mmCIF file of C-alpha atoms in Angstrom:
data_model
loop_
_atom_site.group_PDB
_atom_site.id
_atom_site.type_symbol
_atom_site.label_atom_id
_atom_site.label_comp_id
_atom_site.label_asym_id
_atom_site.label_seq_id
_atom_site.Cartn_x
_atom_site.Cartn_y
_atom_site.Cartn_z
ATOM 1 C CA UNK G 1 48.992 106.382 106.039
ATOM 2 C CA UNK G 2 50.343 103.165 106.927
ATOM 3 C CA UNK G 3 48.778 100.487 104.785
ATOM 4 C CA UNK G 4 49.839 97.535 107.029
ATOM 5 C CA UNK G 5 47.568 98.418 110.250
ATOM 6 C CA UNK G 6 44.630 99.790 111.513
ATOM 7 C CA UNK G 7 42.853 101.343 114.079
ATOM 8 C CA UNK G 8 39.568 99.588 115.551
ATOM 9 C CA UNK G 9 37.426 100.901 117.722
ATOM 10 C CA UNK G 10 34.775 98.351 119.478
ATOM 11 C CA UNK G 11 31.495 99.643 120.229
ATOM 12 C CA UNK G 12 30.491 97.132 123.398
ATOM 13 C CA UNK G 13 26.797 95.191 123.602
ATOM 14 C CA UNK G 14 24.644 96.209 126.495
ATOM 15 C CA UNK G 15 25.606 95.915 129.881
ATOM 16 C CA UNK G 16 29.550 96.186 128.479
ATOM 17 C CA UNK G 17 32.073 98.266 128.879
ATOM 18 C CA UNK G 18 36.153 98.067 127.503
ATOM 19 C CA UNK G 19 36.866 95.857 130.466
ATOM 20 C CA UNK G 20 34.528 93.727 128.656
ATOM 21 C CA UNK G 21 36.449 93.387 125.685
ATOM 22 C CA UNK G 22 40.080 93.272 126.905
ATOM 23 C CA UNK G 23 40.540 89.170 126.594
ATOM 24 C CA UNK G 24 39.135 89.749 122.778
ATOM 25 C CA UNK G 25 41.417 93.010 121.946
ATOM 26 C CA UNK G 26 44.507 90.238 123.065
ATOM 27 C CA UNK G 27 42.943 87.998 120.620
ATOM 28 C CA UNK G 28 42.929 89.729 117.870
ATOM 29 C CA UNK G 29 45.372 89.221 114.796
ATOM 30 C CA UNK G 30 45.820 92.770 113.915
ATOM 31 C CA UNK G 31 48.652 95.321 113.549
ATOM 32 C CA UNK G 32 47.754 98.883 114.385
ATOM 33 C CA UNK G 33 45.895 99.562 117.698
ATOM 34 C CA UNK G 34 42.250 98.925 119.204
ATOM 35 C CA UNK G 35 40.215 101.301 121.297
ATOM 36 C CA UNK G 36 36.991 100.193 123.014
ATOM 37 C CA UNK G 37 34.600 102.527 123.649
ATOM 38 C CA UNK G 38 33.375 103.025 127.292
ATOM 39 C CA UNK G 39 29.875 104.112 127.615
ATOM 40 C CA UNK G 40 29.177 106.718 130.243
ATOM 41 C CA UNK G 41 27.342 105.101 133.557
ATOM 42 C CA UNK G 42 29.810 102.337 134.227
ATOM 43 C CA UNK G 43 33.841 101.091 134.459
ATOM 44 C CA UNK G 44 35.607 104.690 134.784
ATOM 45 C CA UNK G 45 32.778 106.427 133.955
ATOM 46 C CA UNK G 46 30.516 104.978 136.723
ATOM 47 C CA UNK G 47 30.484 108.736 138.020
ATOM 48 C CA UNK G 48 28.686 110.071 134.335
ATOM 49 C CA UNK G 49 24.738 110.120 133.595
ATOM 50 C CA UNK G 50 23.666 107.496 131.347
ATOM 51 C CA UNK G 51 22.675 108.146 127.755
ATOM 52 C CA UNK G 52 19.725 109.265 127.300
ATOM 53 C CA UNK G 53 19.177 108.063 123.865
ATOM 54 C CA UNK G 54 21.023 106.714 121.157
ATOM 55 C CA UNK G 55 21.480 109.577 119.312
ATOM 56 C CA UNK G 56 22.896 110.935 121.881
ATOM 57 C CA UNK G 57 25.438 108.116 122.918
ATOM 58 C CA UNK G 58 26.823 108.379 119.435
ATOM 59 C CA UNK G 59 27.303 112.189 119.600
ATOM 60 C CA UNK G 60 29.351 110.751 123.195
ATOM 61 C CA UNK G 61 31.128 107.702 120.967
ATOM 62 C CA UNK G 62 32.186 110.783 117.908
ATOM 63 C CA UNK G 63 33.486 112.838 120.783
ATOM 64 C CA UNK G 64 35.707 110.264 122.157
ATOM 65 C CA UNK G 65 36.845 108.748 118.496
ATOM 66 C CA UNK G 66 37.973 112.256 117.814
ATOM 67 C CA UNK G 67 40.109 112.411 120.771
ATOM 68 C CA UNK G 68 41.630 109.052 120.290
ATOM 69 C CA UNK G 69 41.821 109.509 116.500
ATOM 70 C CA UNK G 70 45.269 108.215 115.068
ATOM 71 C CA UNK G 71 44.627 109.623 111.528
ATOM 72 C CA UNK G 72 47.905 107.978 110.124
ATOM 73 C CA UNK G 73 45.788 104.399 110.175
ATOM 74 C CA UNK G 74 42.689 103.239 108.495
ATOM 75 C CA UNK G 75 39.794 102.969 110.515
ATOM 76 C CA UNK G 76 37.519 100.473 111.304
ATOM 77 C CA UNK G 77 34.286 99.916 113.884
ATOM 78 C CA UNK G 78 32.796 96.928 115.630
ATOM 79 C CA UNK G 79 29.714 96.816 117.279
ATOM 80 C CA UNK G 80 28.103 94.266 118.657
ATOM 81 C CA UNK G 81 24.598 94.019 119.329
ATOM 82 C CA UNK G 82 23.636 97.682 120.762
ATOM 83 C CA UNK G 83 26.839 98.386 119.862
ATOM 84 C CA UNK G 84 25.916 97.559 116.425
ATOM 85 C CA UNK G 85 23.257 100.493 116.794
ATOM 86 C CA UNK G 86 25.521 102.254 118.087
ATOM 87 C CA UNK G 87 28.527 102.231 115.874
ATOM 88 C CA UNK G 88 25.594 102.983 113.158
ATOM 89 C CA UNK G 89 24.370 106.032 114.791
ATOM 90 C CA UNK G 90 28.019 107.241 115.128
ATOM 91 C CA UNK G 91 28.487 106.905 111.394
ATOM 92 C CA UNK G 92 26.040 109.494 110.887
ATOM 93 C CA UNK G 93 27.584 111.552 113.265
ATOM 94 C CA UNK G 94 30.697 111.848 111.545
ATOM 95 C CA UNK G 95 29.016 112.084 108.185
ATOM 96 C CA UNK G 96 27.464 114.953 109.272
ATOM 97 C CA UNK G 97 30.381 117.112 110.662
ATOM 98 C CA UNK G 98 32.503 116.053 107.789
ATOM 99 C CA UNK G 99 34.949 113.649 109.445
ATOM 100 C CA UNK G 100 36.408 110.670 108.264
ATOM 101 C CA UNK G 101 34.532 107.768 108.056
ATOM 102 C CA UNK G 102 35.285 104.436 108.797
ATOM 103 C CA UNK G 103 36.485 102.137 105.951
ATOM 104 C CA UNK G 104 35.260 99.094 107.560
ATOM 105 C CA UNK G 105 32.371 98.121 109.252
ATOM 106 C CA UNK G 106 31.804 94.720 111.583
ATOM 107 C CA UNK G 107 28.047 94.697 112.810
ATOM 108 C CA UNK G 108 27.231 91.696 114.931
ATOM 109 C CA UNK G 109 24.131 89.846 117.257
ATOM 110 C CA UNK G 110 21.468 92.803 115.939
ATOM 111 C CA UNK G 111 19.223 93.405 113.683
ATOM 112 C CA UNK G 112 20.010 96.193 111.275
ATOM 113 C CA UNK G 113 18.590 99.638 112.355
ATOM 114 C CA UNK G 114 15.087 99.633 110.328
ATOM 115 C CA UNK G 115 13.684 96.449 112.269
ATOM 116 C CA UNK G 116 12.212 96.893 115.801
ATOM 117 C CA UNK G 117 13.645 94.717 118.481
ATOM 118 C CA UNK G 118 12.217 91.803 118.928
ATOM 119 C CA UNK G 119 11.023 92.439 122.641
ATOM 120 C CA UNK G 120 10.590 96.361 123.251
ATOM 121 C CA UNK G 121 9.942 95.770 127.371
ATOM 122 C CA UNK G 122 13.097 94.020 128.528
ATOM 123 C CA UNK G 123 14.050 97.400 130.363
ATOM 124 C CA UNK G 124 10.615 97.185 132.317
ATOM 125 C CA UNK G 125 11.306 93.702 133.614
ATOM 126 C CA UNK G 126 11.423 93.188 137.367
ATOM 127 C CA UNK G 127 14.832 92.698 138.942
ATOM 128 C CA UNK G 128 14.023 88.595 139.329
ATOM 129 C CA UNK G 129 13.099 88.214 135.806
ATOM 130 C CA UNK G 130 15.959 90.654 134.059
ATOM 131 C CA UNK G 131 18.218 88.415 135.825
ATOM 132 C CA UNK G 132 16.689 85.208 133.955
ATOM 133 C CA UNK G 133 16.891 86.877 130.722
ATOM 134 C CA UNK G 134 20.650 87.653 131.090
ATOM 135 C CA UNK G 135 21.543 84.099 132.279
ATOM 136 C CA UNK G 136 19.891 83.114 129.488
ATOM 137 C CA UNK G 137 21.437 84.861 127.165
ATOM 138 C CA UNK G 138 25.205 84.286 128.251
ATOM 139 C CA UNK G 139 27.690 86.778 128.002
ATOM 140 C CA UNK G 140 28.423 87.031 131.772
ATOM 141 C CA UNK G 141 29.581 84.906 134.851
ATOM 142 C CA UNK G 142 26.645 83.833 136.075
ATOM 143 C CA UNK G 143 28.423 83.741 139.617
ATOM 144 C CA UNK G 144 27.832 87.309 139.566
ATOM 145 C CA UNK G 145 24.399 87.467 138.457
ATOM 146 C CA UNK G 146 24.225 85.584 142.408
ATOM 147 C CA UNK G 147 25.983 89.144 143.537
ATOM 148 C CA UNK G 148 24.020 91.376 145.625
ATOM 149 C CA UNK G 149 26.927 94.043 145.294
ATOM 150 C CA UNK G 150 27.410 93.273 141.529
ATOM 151 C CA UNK G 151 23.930 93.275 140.954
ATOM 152 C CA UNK G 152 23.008 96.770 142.873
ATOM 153 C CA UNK G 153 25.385 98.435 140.468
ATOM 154 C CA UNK G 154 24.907 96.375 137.078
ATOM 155 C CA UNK G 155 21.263 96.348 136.642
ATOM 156 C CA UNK G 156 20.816 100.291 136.519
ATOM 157 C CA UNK G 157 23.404 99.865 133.882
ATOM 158 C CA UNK G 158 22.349 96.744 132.174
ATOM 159 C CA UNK G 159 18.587 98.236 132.386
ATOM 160 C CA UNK G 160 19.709 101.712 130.499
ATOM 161 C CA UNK G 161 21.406 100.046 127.842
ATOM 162 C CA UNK G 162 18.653 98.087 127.070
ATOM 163 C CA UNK G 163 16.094 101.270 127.338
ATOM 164 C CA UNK G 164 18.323 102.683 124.661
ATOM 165 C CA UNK G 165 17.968 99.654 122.072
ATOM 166 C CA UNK G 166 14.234 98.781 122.540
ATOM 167 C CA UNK G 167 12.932 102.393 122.474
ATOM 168 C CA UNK G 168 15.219 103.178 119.418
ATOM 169 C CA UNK G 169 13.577 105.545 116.387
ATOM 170 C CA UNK G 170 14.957 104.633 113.530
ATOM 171 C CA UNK G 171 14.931 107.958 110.668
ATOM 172 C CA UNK G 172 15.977 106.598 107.433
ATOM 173 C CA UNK G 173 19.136 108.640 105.629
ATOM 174 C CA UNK G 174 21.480 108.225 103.010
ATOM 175 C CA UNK G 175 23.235 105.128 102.545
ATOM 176 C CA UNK G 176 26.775 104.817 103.497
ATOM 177 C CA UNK G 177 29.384 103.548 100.981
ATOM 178 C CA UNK G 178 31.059 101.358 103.510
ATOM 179 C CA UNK G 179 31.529 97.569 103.554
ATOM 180 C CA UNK G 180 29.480 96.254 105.905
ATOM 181 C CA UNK G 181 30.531 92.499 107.344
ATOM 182 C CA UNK G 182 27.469 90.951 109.194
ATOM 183 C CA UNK G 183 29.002 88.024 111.420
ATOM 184 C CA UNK G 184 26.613 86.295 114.072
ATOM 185 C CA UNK G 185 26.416 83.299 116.406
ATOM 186 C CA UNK G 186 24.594 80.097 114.700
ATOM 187 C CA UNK G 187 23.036 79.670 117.938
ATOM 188 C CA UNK G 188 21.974 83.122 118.683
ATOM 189 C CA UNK G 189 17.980 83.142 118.804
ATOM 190 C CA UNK G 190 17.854 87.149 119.246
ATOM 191 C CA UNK G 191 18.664 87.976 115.526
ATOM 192 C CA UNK G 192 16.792 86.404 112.555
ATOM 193 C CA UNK G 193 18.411 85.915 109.866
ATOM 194 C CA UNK G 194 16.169 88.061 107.415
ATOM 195 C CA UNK G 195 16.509 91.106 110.412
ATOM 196 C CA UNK G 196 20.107 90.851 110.103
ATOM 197 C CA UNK G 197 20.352 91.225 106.500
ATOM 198 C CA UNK G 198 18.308 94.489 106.818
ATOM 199 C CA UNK G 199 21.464 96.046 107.038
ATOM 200 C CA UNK G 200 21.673 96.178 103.610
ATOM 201 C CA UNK G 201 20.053 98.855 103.607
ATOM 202 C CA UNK G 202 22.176 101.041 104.899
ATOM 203 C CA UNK G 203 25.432 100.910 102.502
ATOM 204 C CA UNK G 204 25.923 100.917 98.765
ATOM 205 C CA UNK G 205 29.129 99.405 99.439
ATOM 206 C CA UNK G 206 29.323 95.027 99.724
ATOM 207 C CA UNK G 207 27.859 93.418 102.251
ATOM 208 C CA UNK G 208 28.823 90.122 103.923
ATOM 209 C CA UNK G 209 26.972 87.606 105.902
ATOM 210 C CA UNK G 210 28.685 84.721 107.848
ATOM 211 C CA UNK G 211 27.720 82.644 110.705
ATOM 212 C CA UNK G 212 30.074 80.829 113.511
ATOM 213 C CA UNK G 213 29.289 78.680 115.915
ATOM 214 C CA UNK G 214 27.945 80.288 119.568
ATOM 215 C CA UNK G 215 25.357 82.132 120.667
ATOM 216 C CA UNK G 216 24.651 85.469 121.286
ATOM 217 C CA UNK G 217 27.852 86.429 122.719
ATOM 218 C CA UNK G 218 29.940 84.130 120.148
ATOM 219 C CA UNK G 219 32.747 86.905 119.232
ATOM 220 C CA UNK G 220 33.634 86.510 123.197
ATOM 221 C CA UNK G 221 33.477 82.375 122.976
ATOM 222 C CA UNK G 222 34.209 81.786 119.002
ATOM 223 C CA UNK G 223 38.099 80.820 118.822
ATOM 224 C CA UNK G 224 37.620 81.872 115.144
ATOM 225 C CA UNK G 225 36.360 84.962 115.788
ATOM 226 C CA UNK G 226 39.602 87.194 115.878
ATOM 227 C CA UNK G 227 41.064 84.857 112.573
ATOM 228 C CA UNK G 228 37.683 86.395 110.774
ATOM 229 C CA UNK G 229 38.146 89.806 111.571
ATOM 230 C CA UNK G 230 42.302 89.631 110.657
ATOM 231 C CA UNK G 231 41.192 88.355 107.526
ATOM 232 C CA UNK G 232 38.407 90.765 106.558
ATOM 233 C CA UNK G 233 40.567 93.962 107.466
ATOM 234 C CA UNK G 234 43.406 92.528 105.119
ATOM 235 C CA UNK G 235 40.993 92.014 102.310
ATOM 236 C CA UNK G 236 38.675 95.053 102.426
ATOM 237 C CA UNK G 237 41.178 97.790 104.197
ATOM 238 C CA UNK G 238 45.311 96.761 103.222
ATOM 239 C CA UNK G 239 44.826 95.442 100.155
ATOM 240 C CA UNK G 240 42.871 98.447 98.892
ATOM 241 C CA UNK G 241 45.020 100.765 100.004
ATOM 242 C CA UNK G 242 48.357 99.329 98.619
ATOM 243 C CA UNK G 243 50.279 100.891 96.033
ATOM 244 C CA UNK G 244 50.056 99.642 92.945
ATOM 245 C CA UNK G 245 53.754 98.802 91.183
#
């Protein structure tokens, strides 16, 4: 295994895709490769049915991690908010057919799995006001959200995604044995501190809470961002894995 790089696969927020995430994966400071995830329903798998659950999109997420696989690196997940529920729910997946697990985990802008979302209806919004609640919570040029053409084919996707966080079941399992890094946006009013810490929960392994400055969508703004992760991965993945002399 080579001890000097990993492999990261990105689990993308709702509404996202790995175009999403391409400026980030040039940001960050890591040797190995990074692989985000594309969701079925949009980018070049607009022609796939969307999830219809959670569950479900993690059975999707194991499927594709097993293809891309390179089993020579460590490997580590990011999600960000659903994404965060996501790259959860895909834990258990590979837990439960035996596969490797991940030896890192970054969980970011949600709650951890055991809290309900803060607003279960945002899928059942009408067009006008799902558009407010987007602009308002950043993550997208809001030139587009202006779009009829971008609009027709984001809010079926955008309106899915968010189906699949609010109506999420949580069913309580054995803890993981995982570090878990927690890092959020000071500014981000969707995740309270106390929810985010719920993740706790879920490992026996450490878990680490940090804030940096932006809002929701701070891992796409945050110029420290990519430094964090780079340092994290060196800590809790390389250094462990080193040979002792």
């Amino acid at each position: 295994m080579d001890v000097n790089g990993v492999q990261l696969f990105i689990f993308p927020h709702a509404g996202g895709s790995d175009l999403s995430y391409r400026s980030l994966e040039r940001k960050l400071q890591i040797t190995g490769t990074t692989f985000t995830i594309c969701y079925p329903g949009r980018a070049k798998r607009f022609n796939e049915p969307f999830a219809k659950d959670v569950p479900s999109l993690a059975k999707d997420c194991m499927d594709i991690i097993t293809l891309n696989r390179q089993h020579d690196l460590p490997m580590v997940f990011l999600g960000h908010s659903l994404g965060a529920l996501v790259a959860y729910e895909t834990i258990k997946c590979l837990r439960t057919s035996g596969s490797g697990l991940p030896e890192l985990v970054f969980l970011t802008g949600r709650s951890g799995p055991c809290e309900a979302p803060v607003n279960m209806e945002r899928h059942k919004l009408a067009d006008g006001e799902l558009i407010t609640h987007l602009s308002a919570m950043g993550g997208i040029d809001l030139s587009l959200l202006t779009n009829p053409d971008f609009i027709s084919f984001f809010l079926p996707v955008i309106r899915n995604d968010l189906r699949l966080n609010d109506t999420y079941k949580y069913c309580e399992s054995n803890r993981f044995d995982i570090p878990f890094v927690l890092l959020n946006g000071s500014n981000d009013r969707i995740a309270e501190t106390q929810a985010l810490l719920s993740w706790q929960k879920e490992t026996l392994g450490i878990c680490i809470h940090e804030f940096l400055d932006g809002g929701h969508f701070f891992l796409l703004e945050s110029p420290d961002f990519s430094k964090k992760i780079s340092q994290f991965i060196h800590r809790y993945v390389i250094c462990t894995q080193l040979p002792y002399v």
